[in-house]
């Protein structure tokens, strides 16, 4: 699949929680303009609706929890998993969000071999 994105997406190991839904999800990728989350259960996410997403970065990042206000753009279900794409509208704790994107950028610049050791 060819992806036309404004900003490069970085893979992440963060956990996420979408307000108004049950359970936690995995934050698959993140950029300053959008993100994709994955869950193993059905989530009733409405298209083009706004959601608050709490992000819990992996411990190695050394960055605390932050929140994003995002708009759902697409939902894709496949077997036992569900992926949801969001456009990020704002982050009340913007400094933590920016630090996390910077960390992911730095980690991806190390290359696959080096980042696997982290």
mmCIF file of C-alpha atoms in Angstrom:
data_model
loop_
_atom_site.group_PDB
_atom_site.id
_atom_site.type_symbol
_atom_site.label_atom_id
_atom_site.label_comp_id
_atom_site.label_asym_id
_atom_site.label_seq_id
_atom_site.Cartn_x
_atom_site.Cartn_y
_atom_site.Cartn_z
ATOM 1 C CA UNK A 1 0.000 0.000 0.000
ATOM 2 C CA UNK A 2 1.355 3.441 -0.935
ATOM 3 C CA UNK A 3 0.926 6.024 1.791
ATOM 4 C CA UNK A 4 0.712 9.727 0.988
ATOM 5 C CA UNK A 5 1.427 11.452 4.274
ATOM 6 C CA UNK A 6 2.462 14.974 5.197
ATOM 7 C CA UNK A 7 4.750 13.720 7.971
ATOM 8 C CA UNK A 8 6.774 10.558 8.378
ATOM 9 C CA UNK A 9 5.138 8.073 10.762
ATOM 10 C CA UNK A 10 7.331 6.419 13.393
ATOM 11 C CA UNK A 11 6.624 2.954 14.751
ATOM 12 C CA UNK A 12 6.033 2.874 18.486
ATOM 13 C CA UNK A 13 5.476 0.446 21.333
ATOM 14 C CA UNK A 14 3.274 2.801 23.353
ATOM 15 C CA UNK A 15 -0.041 1.865 24.908
ATOM 16 C CA UNK A 16 -3.076 4.072 24.357
ATOM 17 C CA UNK A 17 -6.566 4.495 25.738
ATOM 18 C CA UNK A 18 -9.345 6.115 23.714
ATOM 19 C CA UNK A 19 -11.825 8.003 25.886
ATOM 20 C CA UNK A 20 -15.306 6.494 25.812
ATOM 21 C CA UNK A 21 -14.127 3.011 24.792
ATOM 22 C CA UNK A 22 -13.356 -0.150 26.714
ATOM 23 C CA UNK A 23 -9.854 -1.559 27.064
ATOM 24 C CA UNK A 24 -6.463 -0.398 25.953
ATOM 25 C CA UNK A 25 -4.970 -0.266 22.515
ATOM 26 C CA UNK A 26 -1.509 -0.295 21.003
ATOM 27 C CA UNK A 27 -0.276 2.895 19.378
ATOM 28 C CA UNK A 28 1.209 1.448 16.168
ATOM 29 C CA UNK A 29 2.664 4.608 14.700
ATOM 30 C CA UNK A 30 2.799 8.324 15.360
ATOM 31 C CA UNK A 31 3.743 11.608 13.715
ATOM 32 C CA UNK A 32 3.028 15.226 14.546
ATOM 33 C CA UNK A 33 -0.028 15.087 12.280
ATOM 34 C CA UNK A 34 -1.527 11.643 12.859
ATOM 35 C CA UNK A 35 -1.431 8.194 14.392
ATOM 36 C CA UNK A 36 -2.721 4.668 14.031
ATOM 37 C CA UNK A 37 -3.926 2.514 16.909
ATOM 38 C CA UNK A 38 -4.593 -1.226 16.949
ATOM 39 C CA UNK A 39 -6.833 -3.208 19.259
ATOM 40 C CA UNK A 40 -7.963 -6.818 19.517
ATOM 41 C CA UNK A 41 -11.625 -5.996 20.068
ATOM 42 C CA UNK A 42 -14.342 -4.093 18.277
ATOM 43 C CA UNK A 43 -14.457 -0.366 19.081
ATOM 44 C CA UNK A 44 -17.410 1.790 18.178
ATOM 45 C CA UNK A 45 -15.462 4.658 16.623
ATOM 46 C CA UNK A 46 -17.487 7.115 14.564
ATOM 47 C CA UNK A 47 -15.933 8.544 11.383
ATOM 48 C CA UNK A 48 -14.800 12.180 11.549
ATOM 49 C CA UNK A 49 -15.543 12.361 15.275
ATOM 50 C CA UNK A 50 -13.175 13.805 17.884
ATOM 51 C CA UNK A 51 -11.657 11.591 20.585
ATOM 52 C CA UNK A 52 -9.230 12.080 23.439
ATOM 53 C CA UNK A 53 -6.405 9.556 23.337
ATOM 54 C CA UNK A 54 -4.220 8.998 26.408
ATOM 55 C CA UNK A 55 -0.737 7.859 25.339
ATOM 56 C CA UNK A 56 1.572 5.873 27.641
ATOM 57 C CA UNK A 57 5.060 5.850 26.026
ATOM 58 C CA UNK A 58 7.322 2.850 26.487
ATOM 59 C CA UNK A 59 9.542 3.052 29.580
ATOM 60 C CA UNK A 60 12.750 3.389 27.524
ATOM 61 C CA UNK A 61 11.549 6.773 26.227
ATOM 62 C CA UNK A 62 11.611 8.289 29.720
ATOM 63 C CA UNK A 63 8.564 10.409 28.835
ATOM 64 C CA UNK A 64 5.393 10.650 30.876
ATOM 65 C CA UNK A 65 1.799 10.096 29.797
ATOM 66 C CA UNK A 66 0.222 12.714 27.559
ATOM 67 C CA UNK A 67 -3.093 13.239 25.830
ATOM 68 C CA UNK A 68 -4.028 13.925 22.220
ATOM 69 C CA UNK A 69 -7.210 15.356 20.778
ATOM 70 C CA UNK A 70 -7.687 13.564 17.467
ATOM 71 C CA UNK A 71 -10.252 13.094 14.721
ATOM 72 C CA UNK A 72 -10.998 9.591 13.439
ATOM 73 C CA UNK A 73 -10.315 9.211 9.725
ATOM 74 C CA UNK A 74 -10.719 5.492 9.026
ATOM 75 C CA UNK A 75 -11.402 2.131 10.704
ATOM 76 C CA UNK A 76 -10.155 -1.169 9.288
ATOM 77 C CA UNK A 77 -11.166 -4.519 10.777
ATOM 78 C CA UNK A 78 -9.433 -7.776 9.946
ATOM 79 C CA UNK A 79 -10.039 -11.042 11.727
ATOM 80 C CA UNK A 80 -9.486 -10.433 15.427
ATOM 81 C CA UNK A 81 -7.955 -6.975 15.158
ATOM 82 C CA UNK A 82 -9.085 -3.451 14.449
ATOM 83 C CA UNK A 83 -6.951 -0.519 13.261
ATOM 84 C CA UNK A 84 -8.034 3.095 13.500
ATOM 85 C CA UNK A 85 -6.390 6.084 11.833
ATOM 86 C CA UNK A 86 -6.536 9.509 13.458
ATOM 87 C CA UNK A 87 -5.540 13.037 12.475
ATOM 88 C CA UNK A 88 -4.091 14.843 15.491
ATOM 89 C CA UNK A 89 -5.797 18.145 16.219
ATOM 90 C CA UNK A 90 -3.881 19.200 19.358
ATOM 91 C CA UNK A 91 -2.085 18.002 22.454
ATOM 92 C CA UNK A 92 -2.713 19.788 25.760
ATOM 93 C CA UNK A 93 0.729 18.647 26.960
ATOM 94 C CA UNK A 94 2.392 19.500 23.661
ATOM 95 C CA UNK A 95 5.906 19.441 25.065
ATOM 96 C CA UNK A 96 5.655 15.748 26.077
ATOM 97 C CA UNK A 97 4.079 14.881 22.719
ATOM 98 C CA UNK A 98 6.868 16.653 20.812
ATOM 99 C CA UNK A 99 9.550 14.996 22.978
ATOM 100 C CA UNK A 100 8.046 11.587 22.216
ATOM 101 C CA UNK A 101 7.951 12.213 18.451
ATOM 102 C CA UNK A 102 11.579 13.429 18.678
ATOM 103 C CA UNK A 103 12.510 10.268 20.605
ATOM 104 C CA UNK A 104 10.836 8.059 17.976
ATOM 105 C CA UNK A 105 12.629 9.940 15.208
ATOM 106 C CA UNK A 106 15.982 9.501 16.978
ATOM 107 C CA UNK A 107 15.310 5.801 17.583
ATOM 108 C CA UNK A 108 14.385 5.198 13.942
ATOM 109 C CA UNK A 109 17.587 6.954 12.820
ATOM 110 C CA UNK A 110 19.653 4.348 14.688
ATOM 111 C CA UNK A 111 18.607 1.697 12.200
ATOM 112 C CA UNK A 112 16.760 -1.563 12.658
ATOM 113 C CA UNK A 113 19.636 -3.410 14.343
ATOM 114 C CA UNK A 114 20.366 -0.716 16.897
ATOM 115 C CA UNK A 115 16.732 0.018 17.739
ATOM 116 C CA UNK A 116 16.007 -3.675 18.290
ATOM 117 C CA UNK A 117 18.642 -3.653 21.035
ATOM 118 C CA UNK A 118 16.866 -0.835 22.898
#
